[in-house]
Amino acid sequence: MSSCALGHGPALPPWPFQGPLEPVFAAAIEVFMAIRTILEFPDPRLRTRAQTVARFDADLHRIIDDMLETMYAAPGIGLAATQVDVHQRLVVIDISADRADPLILINPEILTREGEIATEEGCLSVPGYYDEVKRASRIRVRAQDRDGNVFERDCADLLAVCVQHEMDHIEGKLFVDYISSLKRERVRKKLEKERKDRAARASTARESRRAL
Ligand code: K1U
Ligand code: ZN
């Protein structure tokens, strides 16, 4: 790791940050900005089936707040805990235009499904890829809120699609599982190449800083 010119610690990486950061900077960003790293396909951790949330405490509230901040910053209209490597049954959603109407679903269950809707979906864990997926157009969901209170909600259209997409994440399922294996393999190769290129650029940048 290169040092700061005053000898107080590691030198700041060039802005904008690209690729993996030195652990000390990644930790500082997590503490001060609470934006968590989103796992990308084909990371095997995205295939984990999440555990039931049992404790509605300050740790859970911290994860929820970080997930909301991460979703708004991405930007996205939803985020599942699995995507930030937290394997608990927790999702956050906000499809509102003013980005000020968050819906938090803990231990969600779909009680009823009706109709069908085909939507062009995206995923923060599959950046740059969009494809049509057919899902139920109206669902009734039962979940718990951040304090553990049980509630039920009817969801339609984009909200219904988003809830189903996020609930797939906590089962370890991705929207690319609904497309052909040929397309999925193409997406996997492209994202693997982008990840390797990013890592190589970060390594070159580290070497250059060391040489200074
Ligand atoms: O789970 C995720 O990865 C988030 C994903 C949710 C989703 C999108 C589309 C259909 C179903 C579920 C996203 O938010 S992708 C980004 C996106 O759709 C968007 C971003 C900014 C403004 C509007 C939409
Ligand atoms: Zn997703």
PDB file of N, CA and C in Angstrom, residues 34-40 46 50 62-86 88-95 99 101-108 122-127 158-159 161-171 173-174:
ATOM      1  N   ALA A  34     -22.201   4.415   4.581  1.00  0.00           N
ATOM      2  CA  ALA A  34     -23.129   3.301   4.759  1.00  0.00           C
ATOM      3  C   ALA A  34     -23.621   2.732   3.431  1.00  0.00           C
ATOM      4  N   ILE A  35     -22.836   2.950   2.375  1.00  0.00           N
ATOM      5  CA  ILE A  35     -23.186   2.335   1.096  1.00  0.00           C
ATOM      6  C   ILE A  35     -22.418   1.024   1.008  1.00  0.00           C
ATOM      7  N   ARG A  36     -23.170  -0.060   0.861  1.00  0.00           N
ATOM      8  CA  ARG A  36     -22.524  -1.379   0.840  1.00  0.00           C
ATOM      9  C   ARG A  36     -22.245  -1.833  -0.591  1.00  0.00           C
ATOM     10  N   THR A  37     -21.263  -2.714  -0.726  1.00  0.00           N
ATOM     11  CA  THR A  37     -20.907  -3.250  -2.048  1.00  0.00           C
ATOM     12  C   THR A  37     -21.988  -4.230  -2.500  1.00  0.00           C
ATOM     13  N   ILE A  38     -22.424  -4.087  -3.739  1.00  0.00           N
ATOM     14  CA  ILE A  38     -23.443  -4.992  -4.293  1.00  0.00           C
ATOM     15  C   ILE A  38     -22.741  -6.140  -5.028  1.00  0.00           C
ATOM     16  N   LEU A  39     -23.048  -7.371  -4.628  1.00  0.00           N
ATOM     17  CA  LEU A  39     -22.461  -8.542  -5.281  1.00  0.00           C
ATOM     18  C   LEU A  39     -22.956  -8.625  -6.722  1.00  0.00           C
ATOM     19  N   GLU A  40     -22.081  -9.099  -7.603  1.00  0.00           N
ATOM     20  CA  GLU A  40     -22.465  -9.205  -9.020  1.00  0.00           C
ATOM     21  C   GLU A  40     -22.449 -10.648  -9.511  1.00  0.00           C
ATOM     22  N   LEU A  46     -24.609 -15.007  -4.265  1.00  0.00           N
ATOM     23  CA  LEU A  46     -25.972 -14.616  -4.673  1.00  0.00           C
ATOM     24  C   LEU A  46     -26.909 -15.822  -4.721  1.00  0.00           C
ATOM     25  N   ALA A  50     -31.613 -17.203   2.068  1.00  0.00           N
ATOM     26  CA  ALA A  50     -31.489 -16.393   3.285  1.00  0.00           C
ATOM     27  C   ALA A  50     -32.251 -17.005   4.462  1.00  0.00           C
ATOM     28  N   ARG A  62     -29.600  -1.050  11.412  1.00  0.00           N
ATOM     29  CA  ARG A  62     -28.409  -0.549  10.700  1.00  0.00           C
ATOM     30  C   ARG A  62     -28.333  -1.138   9.282  1.00  0.00           C
ATOM     31  N   ILE A  63     -28.630  -2.451   9.190  1.00  0.00           N
ATOM     32  CA  ILE A  63     -28.602  -3.099   7.867  1.00  0.00           C
ATOM     33  C   ILE A  63     -29.680  -2.480   6.963  1.00  0.00           C
ATOM     34  N   ILE A  64     -30.879  -2.265   7.519  1.00  0.00           N
ATOM     35  CA  ILE A  64     -31.977  -1.685   6.724  1.00  0.00           C
ATOM     36  C   ILE A  64     -31.576  -0.294   6.222  1.00  0.00           C
ATOM     37  N   ASP A  65     -31.029   0.537   7.126  1.00  0.00           N
ATOM     38  CA  ASP A  65     -30.649   1.906   6.736  1.00  0.00           C
ATOM     39  C   ASP A  65     -29.561   1.877   5.663  1.00  0.00           C
ATOM     40  N   ASP A  66     -28.587   0.984   5.822  1.00  0.00           N
ATOM     41  CA  ASP A  66     -27.520   0.864   4.815  1.00  0.00           C
ATOM     42  C   ASP A  66     -28.090   0.404   3.476  1.00  0.00           C
ATOM     43  N   MET A  67     -29.053  -0.533   3.540  1.00  0.00           N
ATOM     44  CA  MET A  67     -29.629  -1.040   2.286  1.00  0.00           C
ATOM     45  C   MET A  67     -30.400   0.059   1.567  1.00  0.00           C
ATOM     46  N   LEU A  68     -31.133   0.882   2.332  1.00  0.00           N
ATOM     47  CA  LEU A  68     -31.879   1.987   1.692  1.00  0.00           C
ATOM     48  C   LEU A  68     -30.897   2.952   1.036  1.00  0.00           C
ATOM     49  N   GLU A  69     -29.834   3.289   1.762  1.00  0.00           N
ATOM     50  CA  GLU A  69     -28.842   4.219   1.211  1.00  0.00           C
ATOM     51  C   GLU A  69     -28.180   3.633  -0.045  1.00  0.00           C
ATOM     52  N   THR A  70     -27.887   2.344   0.016  1.00  0.00           N
ATOM     53  CA  THR A  70     -27.250   1.657  -1.121  1.00  0.00           C
ATOM     54  C   THR A  70     -28.195   1.639  -2.329  1.00  0.00           C
ATOM     55  N   MET A  71     -29.489   1.336  -2.071  1.00  0.00           N
ATOM     56  CA  MET A  71     -30.473   1.293  -3.167  1.00  0.00           C
ATOM     57  C   MET A  71     -30.645   2.671  -3.802  1.00  0.00           C
ATOM     58  N   TYR A  72     -30.778   3.729  -2.960  1.00  0.00           N
ATOM     59  CA  TYR A  72     -30.973   5.079  -3.519  1.00  0.00           C
ATOM     60  C   TYR A  72     -29.732   5.530  -4.291  1.00  0.00           C
ATOM     61  N   ALA A  73     -28.550   5.178  -3.795  1.00  0.00           N
ATOM     62  CA  ALA A  73     -27.311   5.627  -4.445  1.00  0.00           C
ATOM     63  C   ALA A  73     -27.077   4.907  -5.765  1.00  0.00           C
ATOM     64  N   ALA A  74     -27.574   3.661  -5.887  1.00  0.00           N
ATOM     65  CA  ALA A  74     -27.194   2.809  -7.046  1.00  0.00           C
ATOM     66  C   ALA A  74     -27.434   3.435  -8.424  1.00  0.00           C
ATOM     67  N   PRO A  75     -28.604   3.990  -8.826  1.00  0.00           N
ATOM     68  CA  PRO A  75     -29.878   3.950  -8.134  1.00  0.00           C
ATOM     69  C   PRO A  75     -30.662   2.711  -8.571  1.00  0.00           C
ATOM     70  N   GLY A  76     -31.535   2.271  -7.634  1.00  0.00           N
ATOM     71  CA  GLY A  76     -32.397   1.138  -7.940  1.00  0.00           C
ATOM     72  C   GLY A  76     -33.763   1.356  -7.319  1.00  0.00           C
ATOM     73  N   ILE A  77     -34.708   0.468  -7.674  1.00  0.00           N
ATOM     74  CA  ILE A  77     -36.053   0.567  -7.097  1.00  0.00           C
ATOM     75  C   ILE A  77     -36.267  -0.533  -6.052  1.00  0.00           C
ATOM     76  N   GLY A  78     -35.244  -1.352  -5.859  1.00  0.00           N
ATOM     77  CA  GLY A  78     -35.328  -2.407  -4.852  1.00  0.00           C
ATOM     78  C   GLY A  78     -33.944  -2.934  -4.532  1.00  0.00           C
ATOM     79  N   LEU A  79     -33.845  -3.630  -3.417  1.00  0.00           N
ATOM     80  CA  LEU A  79     -32.578  -4.268  -3.045  1.00  0.00           C
ATOM     81  C   LEU A  79     -32.895  -5.359  -2.014  1.00  0.00           C
ATOM     82  N   ALA A  80     -32.299  -6.530  -2.209  1.00  0.00           N
ATOM     83  CA  ALA A  80     -32.456  -7.617  -1.238  1.00  0.00           C
ATOM     84  C   ALA A  80     -31.165  -7.731  -0.437  1.00  0.00           C
ATOM     85  N   ALA A  81     -31.288  -8.140   0.835  1.00  0.00           N
ATOM     86  CA  ALA A  81     -30.107  -8.245   1.710  1.00  0.00           C
ATOM     87  C   ALA A  81     -29.049  -9.157   1.092  1.00  0.00           C
ATOM     88  N   THR A  82     -29.477 -10.214   0.408  1.00  0.00           N
ATOM     89  CA  THR A  82     -28.544 -11.141  -0.261  1.00  0.00           C
ATOM     90  C   THR A  82     -27.552 -10.393  -1.155  1.00  0.00           C
ATOM     91  N   GLN A  83     -28.048  -9.331  -1.816  1.00  0.00           N
ATOM     92  CA  GLN A  83     -27.197  -8.599  -2.769  1.00  0.00           C
ATOM     93  C   GLN A  83     -26.049  -7.862  -2.085  1.00  0.00           C
ATOM     94  N   VAL A  84     -26.200  -7.594  -0.771  1.00  0.00           N
ATOM     95  CA  VAL A  84     -25.110  -6.945  -0.036  1.00  0.00           C
ATOM     96  C   VAL A  84     -24.466  -7.946   0.932  1.00  0.00           C
ATOM     97  N   ASP A  85     -24.600  -9.233   0.583  1.00  0.00           N
ATOM     98  CA  ASP A  85     -23.930 -10.319   1.308  1.00  0.00           C
ATOM     99  C   ASP A  85     -24.425 -10.460   2.753  1.00  0.00           C
ATOM    100  N   VAL A  86     -25.703 -10.126   2.962  1.00  0.00           N
ATOM    101  CA  VAL A  86     -26.334 -10.344   4.273  1.00  0.00           C
ATOM    102  C   VAL A  86     -27.431 -11.370   4.004  1.00  0.00           C
ATOM    103  N   GLN A  88     -30.155 -12.697   5.226  1.00  0.00           N
ATOM    104  CA  GLN A  88     -31.365 -12.634   6.045  1.00  0.00           C
ATOM    105  C   GLN A  88     -32.530 -12.262   5.142  1.00  0.00           C
ATOM    106  N   ARG A  89     -33.755 -12.684   5.546  1.00  0.00           N
ATOM    107  CA  ARG A  89     -34.927 -12.495   4.675  1.00  0.00           C
ATOM    108  C   ARG A  89     -35.448 -11.062   4.830  1.00  0.00           C
ATOM    109  N   LEU A  90     -34.821 -10.179   4.094  1.00  0.00           N
ATOM    110  CA  LEU A  90     -35.076  -8.743   4.216  1.00  0.00           C
ATOM    111  C   LEU A  90     -34.923  -8.090   2.849  1.00  0.00           C
ATOM    112  N   VAL A  91     -35.940  -7.290   2.444  1.00  0.00           N
ATOM    113  CA  VAL A  91     -35.827  -6.547   1.193  1.00  0.00           C
ATOM    114  C   VAL A  91     -36.319  -5.116   1.402  1.00  0.00           C
ATOM    115  N   VAL A  92     -35.759  -4.198   0.621  1.00  0.00           N
ATOM    116  CA  VAL A  92     -36.238  -2.808   0.632  1.00  0.00           C
ATOM    117  C   VAL A  92     -36.636  -2.455  -0.806  1.00  0.00           C
ATOM    118  N   ILE A  93     -37.669  -1.630  -0.915  1.00  0.00           N
ATOM    119  CA  ILE A  93     -38.211  -1.248  -2.229  1.00  0.00           C
ATOM    120  C   ILE A  93     -38.648   0.202  -2.165  1.00  0.00           C
ATOM    121  N   ASP A  94     -38.448   0.946  -3.246  1.00  0.00           N
ATOM    122  CA  ASP A  94     -39.069   2.271  -3.367  1.00  0.00           C
ATOM    123  C   ASP A  94     -39.283   2.544  -4.845  1.00  0.00           C
ATOM    124  N   ILE A  95     -40.551   2.458  -5.283  1.00  0.00           N
ATOM    125  CA  ILE A  95     -40.844   2.715  -6.705  1.00  0.00           C
ATOM    126  C   ILE A  95     -41.413   4.127  -6.892  1.00  0.00           C
ATOM    127  N   ARG A  99     -38.718   9.197  -4.599  1.00  0.00           N
ATOM    128  CA  ARG A  99     -37.771   8.353  -3.851  1.00  0.00           C
ATOM    129  C   ARG A  99     -37.887   8.600  -2.346  1.00  0.00           C
ATOM    130  N   ASP A 101     -40.668   6.958  -0.440  1.00  0.00           N
ATOM    131  CA  ASP A 101     -41.734   6.090   0.064  1.00  0.00           C
ATOM    132  C   ASP A 101     -41.213   4.657   0.187  1.00  0.00           C
ATOM    133  N   PRO A 102     -40.238   4.459   1.087  1.00  0.00           N
ATOM    134  CA  PRO A 102     -39.637   3.126   1.191  1.00  0.00           C
ATOM    135  C   PRO A 102     -40.593   2.086   1.767  1.00  0.00           C
ATOM    136  N   LEU A 103     -40.513   0.878   1.216  1.00  0.00           N
ATOM    137  CA  LEU A 103     -41.272  -0.258   1.729  1.00  0.00           C
ATOM    138  C   LEU A 103     -40.241  -1.279   2.212  1.00  0.00           C
ATOM    139  N   ILE A 104     -40.365  -1.665   3.479  1.00  0.00           N
ATOM    140  CA  ILE A 104     -39.419  -2.631   4.054  1.00  0.00           C
ATOM    141  C   ILE A 104     -40.193  -3.921   4.311  1.00  0.00           C
ATOM    142  N   LEU A 105     -39.711  -5.005   3.747  1.00  0.00           N
ATOM    143  CA  LEU A 105     -40.387  -6.301   3.908  1.00  0.00           C
ATOM    144  C   LEU A 105     -39.419  -7.278   4.576  1.00  0.00           C
ATOM    145  N   ILE A 106     -39.784  -7.689   5.783  1.00  0.00           N
ATOM    146  CA  ILE A 106     -38.951  -8.653   6.519  1.00  0.00           C
ATOM    147  C   ILE A 106     -39.730  -9.968   6.617  1.00  0.00           C
ATOM    148  N   ASN A 107     -39.054 -11.067   6.344  1.00  0.00           N
ATOM    149  CA  ASN A 107     -39.681 -12.405   6.297  1.00  0.00           C
ATOM    150  C   ASN A 107     -40.939 -12.398   5.417  1.00  0.00           C
ATOM    151  N   PRO A 108     -40.846 -11.848   4.191  1.00  0.00           N
ATOM    152  CA  PRO A 108     -42.056 -11.748   3.352  1.00  0.00           C
ATOM    153  C   PRO A 108     -42.540 -13.106   2.837  1.00  0.00           C
ATOM    154  N   GLY A 122     -34.363  -5.221 -14.814  1.00  0.00           N
ATOM    155  CA  GLY A 122     -32.932  -5.039 -14.658  1.00  0.00           C
ATOM    156  C   GLY A 122     -32.580  -5.557 -13.280  1.00  0.00           C
ATOM    157  N   CYS A 123     -31.306  -5.579 -12.957  1.00  0.00           N
ATOM    158  CA  CYS A 123     -30.886  -6.044 -11.629  1.00  0.00           C
ATOM    159  C   CYS A 123     -29.549  -5.385 -11.309  1.00  0.00           C
ATOM    160  N   LEU A 124     -29.447  -4.851 -10.097  1.00  0.00           N
ATOM    161  CA  LEU A 124     -28.192  -4.192  -9.701  1.00  0.00           C
ATOM    162  C   LEU A 124     -27.058  -5.210  -9.611  1.00  0.00           C
ATOM    163  N   SER A 125     -27.391  -6.494  -9.511  1.00  0.00           N
ATOM    164  CA  SER A 125     -26.361  -7.543  -9.472  1.00  0.00           C
ATOM    165  C   SER A 125     -26.025  -8.078 -10.861  1.00  0.00           C
ATOM    166  N   VAL A 126     -26.727  -7.573 -11.873  1.00  0.00           N
ATOM    167  CA  VAL A 126     -26.443  -7.963 -13.268  1.00  0.00           C
ATOM    168  C   VAL A 126     -26.377  -6.665 -14.072  1.00  0.00           C
ATOM    169  N   PRO A 127     -25.387  -5.799 -13.789  1.00  0.00           N
ATOM    170  CA  PRO A 127     -25.398  -4.453 -14.378  1.00  0.00           C
ATOM    171  C   PRO A 127     -25.339  -4.475 -15.901  1.00  0.00           C
ATOM    172  N   LEU A 158     -45.829  -2.642 -11.333  1.00  0.00           N
ATOM    173  CA  LEU A 158     -44.386  -2.588 -11.069  1.00  0.00           C
ATOM    174  C   LEU A 158     -44.049  -2.992  -9.633  1.00  0.00           C
ATOM    175  N   LEU A 159     -44.908  -2.600  -8.668  1.00  0.00           N
ATOM    176  CA  LEU A 159     -44.617  -2.967  -7.268  1.00  0.00           C
ATOM    177  C   LEU A 159     -44.673  -4.492  -7.099  1.00  0.00           C
ATOM    178  N   VAL A 161     -44.113  -6.713  -9.420  1.00  0.00           N
ATOM    179  CA  VAL A 161     -42.938  -7.260 -10.123  1.00  0.00           C
ATOM    180  C   VAL A 161     -41.702  -7.124  -9.236  1.00  0.00           C
ATOM    181  N   CYS A 162     -41.547  -5.936  -8.652  1.00  0.00           N
ATOM    182  CA  CYS A 162     -40.362  -5.659  -7.842  1.00  0.00           C
ATOM    183  C   CYS A 162     -40.333  -6.557  -6.591  1.00  0.00           C
ATOM    184  N   VAL A 163     -41.489  -6.728  -5.940  1.00  0.00           N
ATOM    185  CA  VAL A 163     -41.541  -7.601  -4.746  1.00  0.00           C
ATOM    186  C   VAL A 163     -41.132  -9.021  -5.133  1.00  0.00           C
ATOM    187  N   GLN A 164     -41.644  -9.525  -6.267  1.00  0.00           N
ATOM    188  CA  GLN A 164     -41.311 -10.905  -6.688  1.00  0.00           C
ATOM    189  C   GLN A 164     -39.825 -11.023  -7.053  1.00  0.00           C
ATOM    190  N   HIS A 165     -39.276  -9.984  -7.732  1.00  0.00           N
ATOM    191  CA  HIS A 165     -37.854  -9.978  -8.094  1.00  0.00           C
ATOM    192  C   HIS A 165     -36.989 -10.028  -6.824  1.00  0.00           C
ATOM    193  N   GLU A 166     -37.354  -9.197  -5.831  1.00  0.00           N
ATOM    194  CA  GLU A 166     -36.552  -9.144  -4.585  1.00  0.00           C
ATOM    195  C   GLU A 166     -36.715 -10.436  -3.774  1.00  0.00           C
ATOM    196  N   MET A 167     -37.936 -10.993  -3.778  1.00  0.00           N
ATOM    197  CA  MET A 167     -38.140 -12.238  -3.026  1.00  0.00           C
ATOM    198  C   MET A 167     -37.383 -13.397  -3.677  1.00  0.00           C
ATOM    199  N   ASP A 168     -37.209 -13.351  -4.993  1.00  0.00           N
ATOM    200  CA  ASP A 168     -36.353 -14.351  -5.661  1.00  0.00           C
ATOM    201  C   ASP A 168     -34.927 -14.250  -5.106  1.00  0.00           C
ATOM    202  N   HIS A 169     -34.426 -13.005  -4.942  1.00  0.00           N
ATOM    203  CA  HIS A 169     -33.046 -12.832  -4.442  1.00  0.00           C
ATOM    204  C   HIS A 169     -32.851 -13.556  -3.108  1.00  0.00           C
ATOM    205  N   ILE A 170     -33.811 -13.434  -2.189  1.00  0.00           N
ATOM    206  CA  ILE A 170     -33.588 -14.063  -0.873  1.00  0.00           C
ATOM    207  C   ILE A 170     -33.723 -15.590  -0.936  1.00  0.00           C
ATOM    208  N   GLU A 171     -34.207 -16.093  -2.089  1.00  0.00           N
ATOM    209  CA  GLU A 171     -34.210 -17.554  -2.320  1.00  0.00           C
ATOM    210  C   GLU A 171     -32.953 -17.976  -3.078  1.00  0.00           C
ATOM    211  N   LYS A 173     -32.223 -16.776  -6.134  1.00  0.00           N
ATOM    212  CA  LYS A 173     -32.586 -16.840  -7.558  1.00  0.00           C
ATOM    213  C   LYS A 173     -32.417 -15.464  -8.201  1.00  0.00           C
ATOM    214  N   LEU A 174     -32.006 -15.456  -9.472  1.00  0.00           N
ATOM    215  CA  LEU A 174     -31.783 -14.195 -10.197  1.00  0.00           C
ATOM    216  C   LEU A 174     -32.683 -14.132 -11.423  1.00  0.00           C
TER     217      LEU A 174
END
